[in-house]
Coordinates of C-alpha atoms and ligand atoms in Angstrom, one line a residue:
M1 CA 23.1 -35.7 -25.5
L2 CA 21.0 -33.3 -23.4
Q3 CA 18.7 -34.7 -20.8
K4 CA 15.3 -33.2 -20.3
V5 CA 13.3 -33.2 -17.1
V6 CA 9.7 -31.9 -17.0
R7 CA 7.5 -31.9 -14.0
S8 CA 4.3 -30.1 -13.1
T9 CA 1.7 -29.9 -10.4
V10 CA -1.2 -27.8 -9.1
I11 CA -0.7 -25.8 -5.9
D12 CA -3.7 -25.0 -3.9
A13 CA -3.0 -21.3 -3.5
P14 CA -3.5 -18.2 -5.7
I15 CA -0.9 -17.5 -8.4
A16 CA 0.2 -14.2 -6.8
R17 CA 1.0 -16.1 -3.6
V18 CA 3.0 -18.8 -5.3
W19 CA 4.8 -16.3 -7.5
E20 CA 5.7 -14.1 -4.6
V21 CA 7.8 -16.9 -3.2
L22 CA 9.2 -18.3 -6.5
R23 CA 10.2 -15.0 -8.1
D24 CA 12.6 -14.3 -5.2
F25 CA 15.8 -16.0 -6.5
N26 CA 17.3 -16.2 -3.0
R27 CA 14.3 -17.5 -1.1
H28 CA 14.7 -21.2 -1.9
D29 CA 16.5 -21.9 1.3
Q30 CA 13.3 -20.9 3.2
W31 CA 11.0 -23.3 1.4
H32 CA 13.1 -26.1 -0.3
D33 CA 14.3 -28.7 2.2
V34 CA 17.3 -29.6 0.0
V35 CA 18.8 -26.1 0.2
E36 CA 20.9 -25.4 3.3
Q37 CA 21.9 -21.8 2.8
S38 CA 21.7 -19.3 0.0
R39 CA 23.0 -15.8 -0.7
I40 CA 23.0 -13.4 -3.7
E41 CA 26.5 -12.5 -4.7
G42 CA 27.7 -8.9 -5.0
G43 CA 24.8 -7.5 -2.9
E44 CA 22.4 -7.5 -5.9
R45 CA 18.7 -7.7 -5.6
S46 CA 17.3 -11.2 -5.7
D47 CA 14.9 -10.4 -8.5
Q48 CA 17.6 -8.7 -10.6
V49 CA 18.1 -10.5 -13.9
G50 CA 21.8 -11.5 -14.0
C51 CA 22.1 -11.9 -10.3
V52 CA 23.9 -15.1 -9.1
R53 CA 22.8 -17.1 -6.1
S54 CA 25.4 -19.1 -4.3
F55 CA 24.0 -21.9 -2.2
T56 CA 24.9 -25.1 -0.4
L57 CA 22.8 -28.2 -0.4
K58 CA 22.1 -30.3 2.7
D59 CA 24.4 -33.0 1.3
G60 CA 27.3 -30.6 1.2
N61 CA 27.3 -29.8 -2.5
H62 CA 27.7 -26.2 -3.6
I63 CA 26.0 -24.6 -6.6
R64 CA 26.1 -21.1 -8.2
E65 CA 23.1 -20.3 -10.4
Q66 CA 22.3 -17.2 -12.5
L67 CA 18.9 -15.7 -13.1
L68 CA 18.5 -15.3 -16.8
T69 CA 14.9 -14.0 -17.2
L70 CA 12.1 -13.0 -14.9
S71 CA 8.7 -12.0 -16.1
D72 CA 6.1 -10.8 -13.6
T73 CA 3.5 -10.7 -16.3
E74 CA 4.1 -14.2 -17.6
Y75 CA 5.0 -15.6 -14.1
K76 CA 8.1 -17.1 -15.6
S77 CA 11.7 -17.3 -14.7
T78 CA 14.7 -19.0 -16.3
Y79 CA 18.1 -19.7 -14.7
C80 CA 21.2 -21.7 -15.3
I81 CA 24.0 -23.3 -13.3
V82 CA 27.3 -21.4 -13.7
E83 CA 29.3 -23.6 -11.4
A84 CA 28.5 -26.7 -9.4
T85 CA 30.1 -29.6 -7.5
V86 CA 27.4 -31.8 -8.8
P87 CA 28.2 -32.9 -12.4
L88 CA 25.2 -31.2 -14.0
Q89 CA 26.5 -29.5 -17.2
R90 CA 24.8 -26.8 -19.3
Y91 CA 21.8 -26.9 -16.9
V92 CA 19.1 -24.4 -17.8
A93 CA 15.8 -24.5 -16.0
T94 CA 12.5 -22.7 -16.4
V95 CA 9.7 -22.2 -13.9
T96 CA 6.3 -21.2 -15.3
L97 CA 3.1 -20.6 -13.4
K98 CA -0.4 -20.4 -14.8
P99 CA -3.6 -19.6 -13.0
V100 CA -6.1 -22.4 -12.5
T101 CA -9.4 -20.5 -12.4
D102 CA -11.3 -23.4 -10.7
G103 CA -10.6 -22.7 -7.0
D104 CA -8.1 -20.0 -7.7
R105 CA -5.1 -22.4 -7.7
T106 CA -1.8 -22.4 -9.5
F107 CA -0.4 -24.7 -12.2
W108 CA 3.4 -24.9 -11.8
H109 CA 5.5 -26.2 -14.7
W110 CA 9.2 -26.8 -14.0
E111 CA 11.5 -28.0 -16.7
S112 CA 15.2 -28.2 -17.4
S113 CA 17.8 -29.5 -19.8
F114 CA 21.3 -30.5 -19.0
A115 CA 24.2 -32.8 -19.9
T116 CA 25.8 -35.3 -17.6
P117 CA 29.0 -37.4 -17.6
P118 CA 28.5 -40.7 -19.5
G119 CA 26.8 -43.3 -17.4
M120 CA 25.3 -40.8 -14.9
E121 CA 22.2 -39.9 -17.1
R122 CA 19.7 -41.9 -15.1
E123 CA 21.0 -41.1 -11.7
L124 CA 21.1 -37.3 -12.3
S125 CA 17.8 -37.1 -14.1
D126 CA 16.1 -38.9 -11.2
M127 CA 17.8 -36.6 -8.8
V128 CA 16.6 -33.5 -10.5
A129 CA 13.1 -34.9 -11.0
Q130 CA 12.6 -36.3 -7.5
A131 CA 14.9 -34.6 -5.0
V132 CA 14.6 -31.2 -6.6
Y133 CA 11.3 -30.8 -8.5
E134 CA 8.9 -33.3 -6.9
A135 CA 10.2 -32.6 -3.4
G136 CA 10.1 -28.9 -4.2
F137 CA 6.4 -29.0 -5.0
E138 CA 5.7 -30.7 -1.6
N139 CA 8.1 -28.3 0.2
L140 CA 6.4 -25.3 -1.3
R141 CA 3.0 -26.5 -0.4
R142 CA 4.1 -27.0 3.2
H143 CA 5.8 -23.6 3.2
L144 CA 2.7 -21.8 2.1
R145 CA 0.6 -23.6 4.7
S146 CA 3.1 -22.8 7.5
A147 CA 3.7 -19.3 6.3
G148 CA 0.0 -18.7 6.5
A149 CA 0.0 -20.2 10.0
A150 CA 3.0 -18.3 11.1
R151 CA 1.8 -15.1 9.7
G152 CA -1.5 -15.8 11.5
A153 CA 0.2 -16.7 14.8
V154 CA -0.7 -13.3 16.1
V155 CA -4.2 -13.5 14.6
P156 CA -6.9 -15.0 16.6
A157 CA -8.3 -18.3 15.4
A158 CA -11.4 -17.5 13.3
P159 CA -14.5 -19.4 14.4
A160 CA -15.6 -20.7 10.9
G161 CA -18.7 -19.0 9.7
L162 CA -19.2 -17.1 13.0
P163 CA -18.9 -13.4 14.0
M164 CA -16.0 -12.3 16.1
P165 CA -16.3 -10.0 19.0
T166 CA -14.7 -6.6 18.5
R167 CA -13.8 -3.5 20.5
E168 CA -14.8 -0.4 18.5
V169 CA -15.4 3.3 18.9
R170 CA -18.9 4.5 18.2
V171 CA -20.7 7.8 17.6
H172 CA -24.1 7.8 19.2
R173 CA -25.0 11.4 18.6
Y174 CA -23.4 13.8 16.1
G175 CA -21.2 16.4 17.9
G176 CA -17.8 17.0 19.4
P177 CA -15.0 14.5 20.1
E178 CA -16.7 13.5 23.4
Q179 CA -19.3 11.7 21.2
L180 CA -16.7 9.0 20.4
E181 CA -17.2 6.2 22.9
P182 CA -15.6 2.8 23.1
A183 CA -18.1 -0.1 22.7
H184 CA -18.3 -3.8 22.0
G185 CA -19.3 -5.0 18.6
E186 CA -19.0 -7.9 16.1
A187 CA -17.2 -8.5 12.8
P188 CA -19.2 -11.0 10.7
A189 CA -17.6 -14.0 9.1
P190 CA -16.5 -13.0 5.6
G191 CA -19.1 -13.6 3.0
P192 CA -18.3 -14.2 -0.7
G193 CA -15.7 -11.7 -1.9
E194 CA -15.0 -10.5 1.6
V195 CA -12.0 -10.7 4.0
R196 CA -11.9 -10.4 7.8
I197 CA -9.0 -8.4 9.1
Q198 CA -7.3 -8.2 12.5
Q199 CA -6.6 -4.5 12.5
R200 CA -3.3 -3.2 14.0
A201 CA -3.3 0.5 13.0
I202 CA -6.1 2.8 11.9
G203 CA -5.7 6.0 10.0
V204 CA -7.3 9.1 11.4
N205 CA -8.5 11.5 8.7
F206 CA -10.2 14.8 8.7
I207 CA -13.2 13.2 7.1
D208 CA -13.7 11.2 10.3
I209 CA -14.4 14.6 12.0
Y210 CA -16.9 15.6 9.3
L211 CA -18.7 12.4 9.8
R212 CA -18.7 12.6 13.6
R213 CA -20.1 16.2 13.4
G214 CA -22.9 14.9 11.2
W215 CA -21.9 16.9 8.2
V216 CA -22.3 13.9 5.9
P217 CA -25.1 11.9 7.5
G218 CA -25.3 9.6 4.5
M219 CA -21.9 8.2 5.4
L220 CA -22.4 7.7 9.1
A221 CA -25.9 6.6 10.2
L222 CA -26.2 6.6 14.0
P223 CA -25.0 4.8 16.0
G224 CA -22.0 4.4 13.7
V225 CA -18.4 3.6 13.7
P226 CA -16.2 6.2 11.8
G227 CA -12.9 5.5 10.1
M228 CA -12.1 4.9 6.4
E229 CA -8.8 3.0 6.5
A230 CA -6.7 0.5 8.5
A231 CA -3.9 -2.0 8.3
G232 CA -3.5 -5.4 9.8
R233 CA -3.6 -9.1 9.0
V234 CA -6.1 -11.3 7.2
I235 CA -7.9 -13.6 9.6
D236 CA -10.1 -15.4 7.1
V237 CA -11.4 -15.0 3.6
G238 CA -14.8 -15.7 2.0
D239 CA -15.6 -17.7 -1.0
G240 CA -14.2 -16.5 -4.3
V241 CA -11.4 -14.4 -2.8
G242 CA -8.2 -14.7 -4.8
G243 CA -4.7 -13.5 -3.9
L244 CA -5.3 -13.2 -0.1
L245 CA -4.8 -15.8 2.5
P246 CA -5.0 -15.9 6.3
G247 CA -1.9 -14.2 7.8
D248 CA -1.4 -11.8 4.9
R249 CA -0.5 -8.3 5.8
V250 CA -2.9 -5.9 4.2
A251 CA -4.3 -2.4 4.3
Y252 CA -7.5 -1.0 2.9
L253 CA -9.4 2.2 2.3
W254 CA -13.1 2.1 1.8
H255 CA -15.8 4.6 1.3
Q256 CA -17.9 2.9 4.0
A257 CA -17.0 4.1 7.4
G258 CA -16.3 1.7 10.2
A259 CA -12.6 1.4 10.6
Y260 CA -12.4 2.4 14.3
T261 CA -12.5 -1.2 15.4
T262 CA -10.2 -4.1 16.3
V263 CA -11.6 -6.6 13.7
R264 CA -13.3 -5.6 10.5
T265 CA -14.9 -7.5 7.5
V266 CA -14.5 -5.6 4.2
P267 CA -14.7 -6.4 0.5
A268 CA -11.5 -8.0 -0.6
D269 CA -11.3 -5.6 -3.6
Q270 CA -10.8 -2.7 -1.2
V271 CA -7.7 -4.3 0.1
V272 CA -4.0 -4.0 -0.9
R273 CA -1.3 -6.4 0.3
L274 CA 1.5 -4.7 2.1
P275 CA 5.1 -5.2 1.0
A276 CA 7.4 -6.4 3.9
A277 CA 9.1 -3.0 4.0
V278 CA 5.8 -1.2 4.8
E279 CA 4.8 -1.5 8.5
D280 CA 1.2 -1.4 9.6
I281 CA 1.6 2.0 11.2
T282 CA 3.1 3.4 8.0
A283 CA 0.3 2.0 5.9
A284 CA -2.4 3.3 8.2
A285 CA -0.7 6.7 8.3
L286 CA -0.1 7.0 4.5
L287 CA -2.5 4.9 2.5
L288 CA -5.5 7.2 2.1
K289 CA -3.5 10.4 2.4
G290 CA -0.8 9.1 0.0
L291 CA -3.4 7.9 -2.6
T292 CA -5.1 11.3 -2.3
A293 CA -1.8 13.1 -3.0
D294 CA -1.2 10.8 -6.0
V295 CA -4.6 11.7 -7.4
L296 CA -4.2 15.4 -6.7
L297 CA -0.7 15.7 -8.2
R298 CA -1.0 13.4 -11.2
D299 CA -4.7 13.3 -12.2
L300 CA -6.0 16.7 -11.2
G301 CA -3.1 19.1 -10.7
R302 CA -1.1 17.6 -13.6
I303 CA 2.0 18.9 -11.8
Q304 CA 5.0 19.6 -14.0
R305 CA 8.3 21.3 -13.6
G306 CA 7.5 24.9 -12.8
T307 CA 3.9 24.5 -11.8
R308 CA 3.1 27.0 -9.1
L309 CA 1.4 25.0 -6.4
L310 CA -0.3 26.2 -3.3
V311 CA -0.9 23.6 -0.6
H312 CA -3.1 24.6 2.4
A313 CA -2.3 23.0 5.8
A314 CA 1.1 22.2 4.3
A315 CA 2.2 20.5 7.6
G316 CA -0.9 18.3 7.8
G317 CA -1.2 14.6 7.0
V318 CA -2.0 15.1 3.3
G319 CA 0.0 18.4 3.1
L320 CA 3.4 17.0 3.9
L321 CA 3.0 14.3 1.3
L322 CA 1.9 16.8 -1.3
C323 CA 4.8 19.2 -0.7
A324 CA 7.4 16.5 -0.9
W325 CA 6.0 14.8 -4.0
A326 CA 5.3 18.0 -5.9
R327 CA 8.8 19.3 -5.1
R328 CA 10.3 16.2 -6.6
M329 CA 8.1 16.7 -9.7
G330 CA 9.7 20.1 -10.1
A331 CA 6.8 22.3 -8.8
T332 CA 7.3 25.6 -7.0
V333 CA 5.7 24.6 -3.8
M334 CA 4.0 27.2 -1.6
G335 CA 2.1 26.2 1.6
T336 CA 0.0 27.8 4.3
V337 CA 0.6 26.8 7.9
S338 CA -0.6 28.3 11.2
S339 CA 2.7 28.3 13.1
E340 CA 6.4 28.7 12.8
E341 CA 6.9 25.1 14.0
K342 CA 4.6 23.8 11.2
A343 CA 6.5 26.0 8.7
R344 CA 9.8 24.4 9.8
V345 CA 8.4 20.9 9.3
A346 CA 6.7 21.8 6.0
R347 CA 10.0 23.1 4.7
E348 CA 11.8 19.9 5.7
H349 CA 9.2 18.1 3.5
G350 CA 9.8 20.2 0.4
C351 CA 7.6 23.3 1.0
E352 CA 9.9 25.9 -0.5
H353 CA 7.7 28.9 0.6
A354 CA 5.9 28.4 3.8
I355 CA 3.3 31.1 4.5
V356 CA 2.5 31.4 8.2
T357 CA -1.1 32.6 8.7
H358 CA -3.7 31.8 11.3
D359 CA -6.5 33.7 9.7
Y360 CA -6.6 32.4 6.1
R361 CA -4.9 35.5 4.6
F362 CA -2.3 34.3 2.1
A363 CA -3.2 35.7 -1.4
D364 CA -0.8 38.7 -1.2
A365 CA 2.0 36.4 -0.2
V366 CA 1.3 34.0 -3.0
R367 CA 1.3 36.8 -5.6
R368 CA 4.5 38.2 -4.1
I369 CA 6.2 34.8 -4.2
A370 CA 5.1 33.5 -7.6
G371 CA 2.6 35.9 -9.2
G372 CA -0.2 33.5 -8.4
A373 CA -0.9 29.8 -8.1
D374 CA -1.6 27.5 -11.0
V375 CA -3.0 24.9 -8.7
I376 CA -4.4 25.3 -5.2
V377 CA -5.0 22.2 -3.1
D378 CA -7.5 23.5 -0.6
G379 CA -8.6 21.5 2.5
L380 CA -9.6 24.6 4.4
G381 CA -13.0 25.3 2.9
D382 CA -15.1 28.4 3.4
A383 CA -12.8 30.6 5.4
A384 CA -10.2 30.6 2.6
R385 CA -12.7 31.0 -0.2
D386 CA -12.1 34.6 -1.3
E387 CA -8.4 34.4 -0.7
N388 CA -8.2 31.3 -2.9
M389 CA -9.9 33.2 -5.8
A390 CA -7.5 36.1 -5.2
A391 CA -4.4 33.8 -5.1
L392 CA -5.3 31.9 -8.3
A393 CA -3.3 32.6 -11.4
L394 CA -4.9 33.1 -14.8
R395 CA -6.3 29.7 -15.9
G396 CA -5.6 28.4 -12.4
H397 CA -7.2 25.3 -11.0
W398 CA -8.7 25.4 -7.5
I399 CA -9.1 21.9 -6.1
S400 CA -11.4 21.9 -3.2
L401 CA -10.4 18.9 -1.2
G402 CA -11.9 19.5 2.1
Q403 CA -13.5 21.9 4.5
A404 CA -11.6 22.0 7.8
S405 CA -12.8 25.5 8.5
G406 CA -16.4 24.8 7.5
P407 CA -18.4 23.8 4.4
L408 CA -17.8 25.8 1.3
A409 CA -20.8 28.0 0.4
P410 CA -22.1 27.4 -3.2
L411 CA -19.9 28.9 -5.9
D412 CA -21.1 31.1 -8.7
P413 CA -19.6 29.7 -11.9
D414 CA -19.3 33.2 -13.3
G415 CA -16.9 33.9 -10.5
L416 CA -14.4 31.7 -12.3
L417 CA -14.7 33.8 -15.5
G418 CA -12.5 36.6 -14.5
K419 CA -9.4 34.2 -14.6
S420 CA -10.8 31.4 -16.8
A421 CA -10.2 29.4 -13.6
S422 CA -11.4 25.9 -13.0
F423 CA -12.7 24.3 -9.9
S424 CA -12.9 20.6 -8.9
R425 CA -14.2 18.8 -5.9
P426 CA -12.7 15.4 -5.9
V427 CA -13.2 12.4 -3.6
V428 CA -10.3 10.0 -3.4
F429 CA -12.6 6.9 -3.4
H430 CA -13.7 7.8 -6.9
Y431 CA -10.1 7.4 -8.1
V432 CA -9.5 4.0 -6.6
V433 CA -12.4 2.1 -8.1
S434 CA -10.7 -0.9 -9.5
P435 CA -8.3 -3.1 -7.4
R436 CA -5.7 -2.6 -10.0
E437 CA -5.9 1.2 -9.8
R438 CA -5.8 1.0 -6.0
A439 CA -2.8 -1.3 -6.0
E440 CA -0.9 0.8 -8.6
R441 CA -1.5 4.0 -6.6
A442 CA -0.5 2.4 -3.4
Q443 CA 2.7 1.0 -5.0
R444 CA 3.6 4.5 -6.2
V445 CA 3.3 5.7 -2.6
W446 CA 5.5 2.9 -1.2
D447 CA 8.0 3.4 -4.0
A448 CA 8.1 7.1 -3.3
L449 CA 8.8 6.3 0.3
A450 CA 11.5 3.8 -0.6
D451 CA 13.3 6.1 -3.0
G452 CA 13.2 9.1 -0.6
T453 CA 10.7 11.2 -2.6
L454 CA 8.5 11.0 0.4
K455 CA 10.0 11.4 3.8
M456 CA 8.3 9.4 6.5
P457 CA 6.6 12.0 8.7
V458 CA 6.4 11.6 12.4
V459 CA 3.2 9.8 13.2
E460 CA 1.2 10.8 16.2
R461 CA -0.1 7.7 17.9
F462 CA -3.2 7.0 20.1
T463 CA -4.8 3.9 21.4
L464 CA -8.2 3.0 19.7
D465 CA -10.0 3.9 23.0
A466 CA -8.4 7.4 22.9
A467 CA -9.9 8.2 19.5
A468 CA -11.7 11.2 21.1
Q469 CA -8.3 12.7 22.1
A470 CA -7.0 12.2 18.6
H471 CA -10.0 14.0 17.1
A472 CA -9.7 16.9 19.6
R473 CA -6.0 17.3 18.7
L474 CA -6.7 17.2 14.9
E475 CA -9.5 19.8 15.2
S476 CA -7.4 22.1 17.4
R477 CA -4.9 22.6 14.5
A478 CA -2.2 21.3 16.9
T479 CA -1.1 18.3 14.9
I480 CA 1.7 18.0 12.4
G481 CA 1.7 15.0 10.0
P482 CA -0.6 12.0 10.2
L483 CA -2.4 10.5 13.2
V484 CA -3.1 6.8 13.8
L485 CA -5.0 4.7 16.3
L486 CA -3.2 1.6 17.5
V487 CA -5.1 -1.6 18.4
Ligands
LIG501 N1 -11.6 14.8 -0.8 C1 -10.9 13.8 -0.4 O1 -11.0 12.7 -1.0 C2 -9.9 13.9 0.7 C3 -9.0 12.9 1.1 C4 -8.1 13.2 2.1 C5 -8.2 14.4 2.7 N2 -9.1 15.4 2.4 C6 -9.1 16.7 3.0 O2 -7.8 17.2 3.1 C7 -7.6 18.0 4.2 C8 -6.4 17.5 5.0 O3 -6.8 16.3 5.6 P1 -5.8 15.6 6.7 O4 -6.6 14.5 7.2 O5 -4.5 15.5 6.2 O6 -5.8 16.8 7.9 P2 -4.6 17.7 8.3 O7 -4.2 18.5 7.2 O8 -3.6 16.9 9.0 O9 -5.3 18.6 9.4 C9 -6.1 19.7 9.1 C10 -5.3 21.0 9.0 O10 -6.2 22.0 8.5 C11 -5.8 23.2 9.0 N3 -6.9 24.0 9.4 C12 -7.2 25.2 9.0 N4 -8.3 25.7 9.6 C13 -8.8 24.7 10.4 C14 -9.8 24.6 11.3 N5 -10.7 25.6 11.5 N6 -10.0 23.5 12.1 C15 -9.1 22.5 11.9 N7 -8.0 22.5 11.1 C16 -7.9 23.6 10.3 C17 -4.8 23.0 10.1 O11 -3.5 23.3 9.7 P3 -3.0 24.8 9.9 O12 -3.2 25.0 11.4 O13 -1.5 24.7 9.5 O14 -3.8 25.7 9.0 C18 -4.9 21.5 10.4 O15 -3.8 20.9 10.9 C19 -8.9 18.0 4.9 O16 -9.7 19.1 4.5 C20 -9.6 16.7 4.4 O17 -11.0 16.7 4.5 C21 -10.0 15.1 1.4

């Protein structure tokens, strides 16, 4: 007769956090005391249905178990013993998690059925119930607590409810890079729905320059701290924040400037958790720019095989990502760059036709190469205005992304008539409104990096205090790829 063991508990952590640990079929040796050592056979992934984990217990027993089902939507996995030195026969177990909305906790249900040799029913049922399940609940609780502490070991202790001192870079007067000055500030304790982050790497974007120059005063009141994105570790979280705990590695982009600082408090819904494979510097270099590329290629450019795409500043932070991704989507990728060196790097990242021009003349080359551009991604602004119109193909779409050369003068809609052209002026923040959308887009960027669609560009690094130098370099058109400030 089959024995059945059922145990359940509530874990004081968000479901995403508990599931992150449990869904990994090879991680039990890190959190369950009874497991000595575990490995997945045949080099398969530890979340691959069908994979077999082979592990030894502290008492010397050896077990091989196979993952039968894994559902990230139902938070459920099933597995069975295929071979064991313990006399558990036909053992099939199921782990199911459910969210407990009160306090953002997790209900964990663990059950199994198995046969035993006659006379051993009681002994083996007790062993599974106590030594495996009940002990497992306690072990996982301890693991989550210590994982939080260990992750937070490099994070300063947060004075509960109090602000923390920061080192930041401020703009006191709109103007050149010299207006960026290091200063001391404070990061408030996180309020409801907020999270306080010890920042490690801060992305530098061309918009930071517009803000510093005073071109968008509504986004940077003086004195103000520029910066739209950063990566680091959670220090503490406010009431009502689910899915984030102290010590978690995260990154954010937010339409409110203020990222040029060591510690920042931001709304938790602007934050994405970082996979282990994505380092802080990678996240700061690629999050805003990668999400922008995702929006441009998928939502606006609707890039398909054969789309003739023109990317300006093709060797820039956004430019390199656009070239590589669009090429993988099958587009014919043309790009403008201002030097042979930039052309070389742009080509390495998928720009088939690099057009070297320092004075915004490219339309002839585009017509020669492809007969025109179906989509133009334009971060140059006014200096390229007429050439963009000339380079557009019939029914082409001019996406005005930015204005590195100066603000675009107002357009006459009738100017688009001659080619039935369309024009759009997107802002990435409007395309990452919900946490889900933000997380999905970020995941696409990390996936593209992992599968080689995007090649990690060389990242130019500065200290936070050297933000002025970073801005001067970016404005001088000298940089290739992304820039970050390191804390
Ligand atoms: N709307 C949005 O949501 C959004 C989001 C992200 C980025 N953007 C825009 O996308 C563009 C690229 O941003 P990024 O941060 O990746 O910068 P970036 O491309 O790394 O740097 C800007 C590049 O623009 C080119 N450029 C041409 N004329 C310039 C001038 N007069 N001064 C400075 N640079 C000039 C330079 O490349 P060459 O020397 O090769 O010409 C320079 O390297 C920017 O316009 C930015 O505002 C917009």
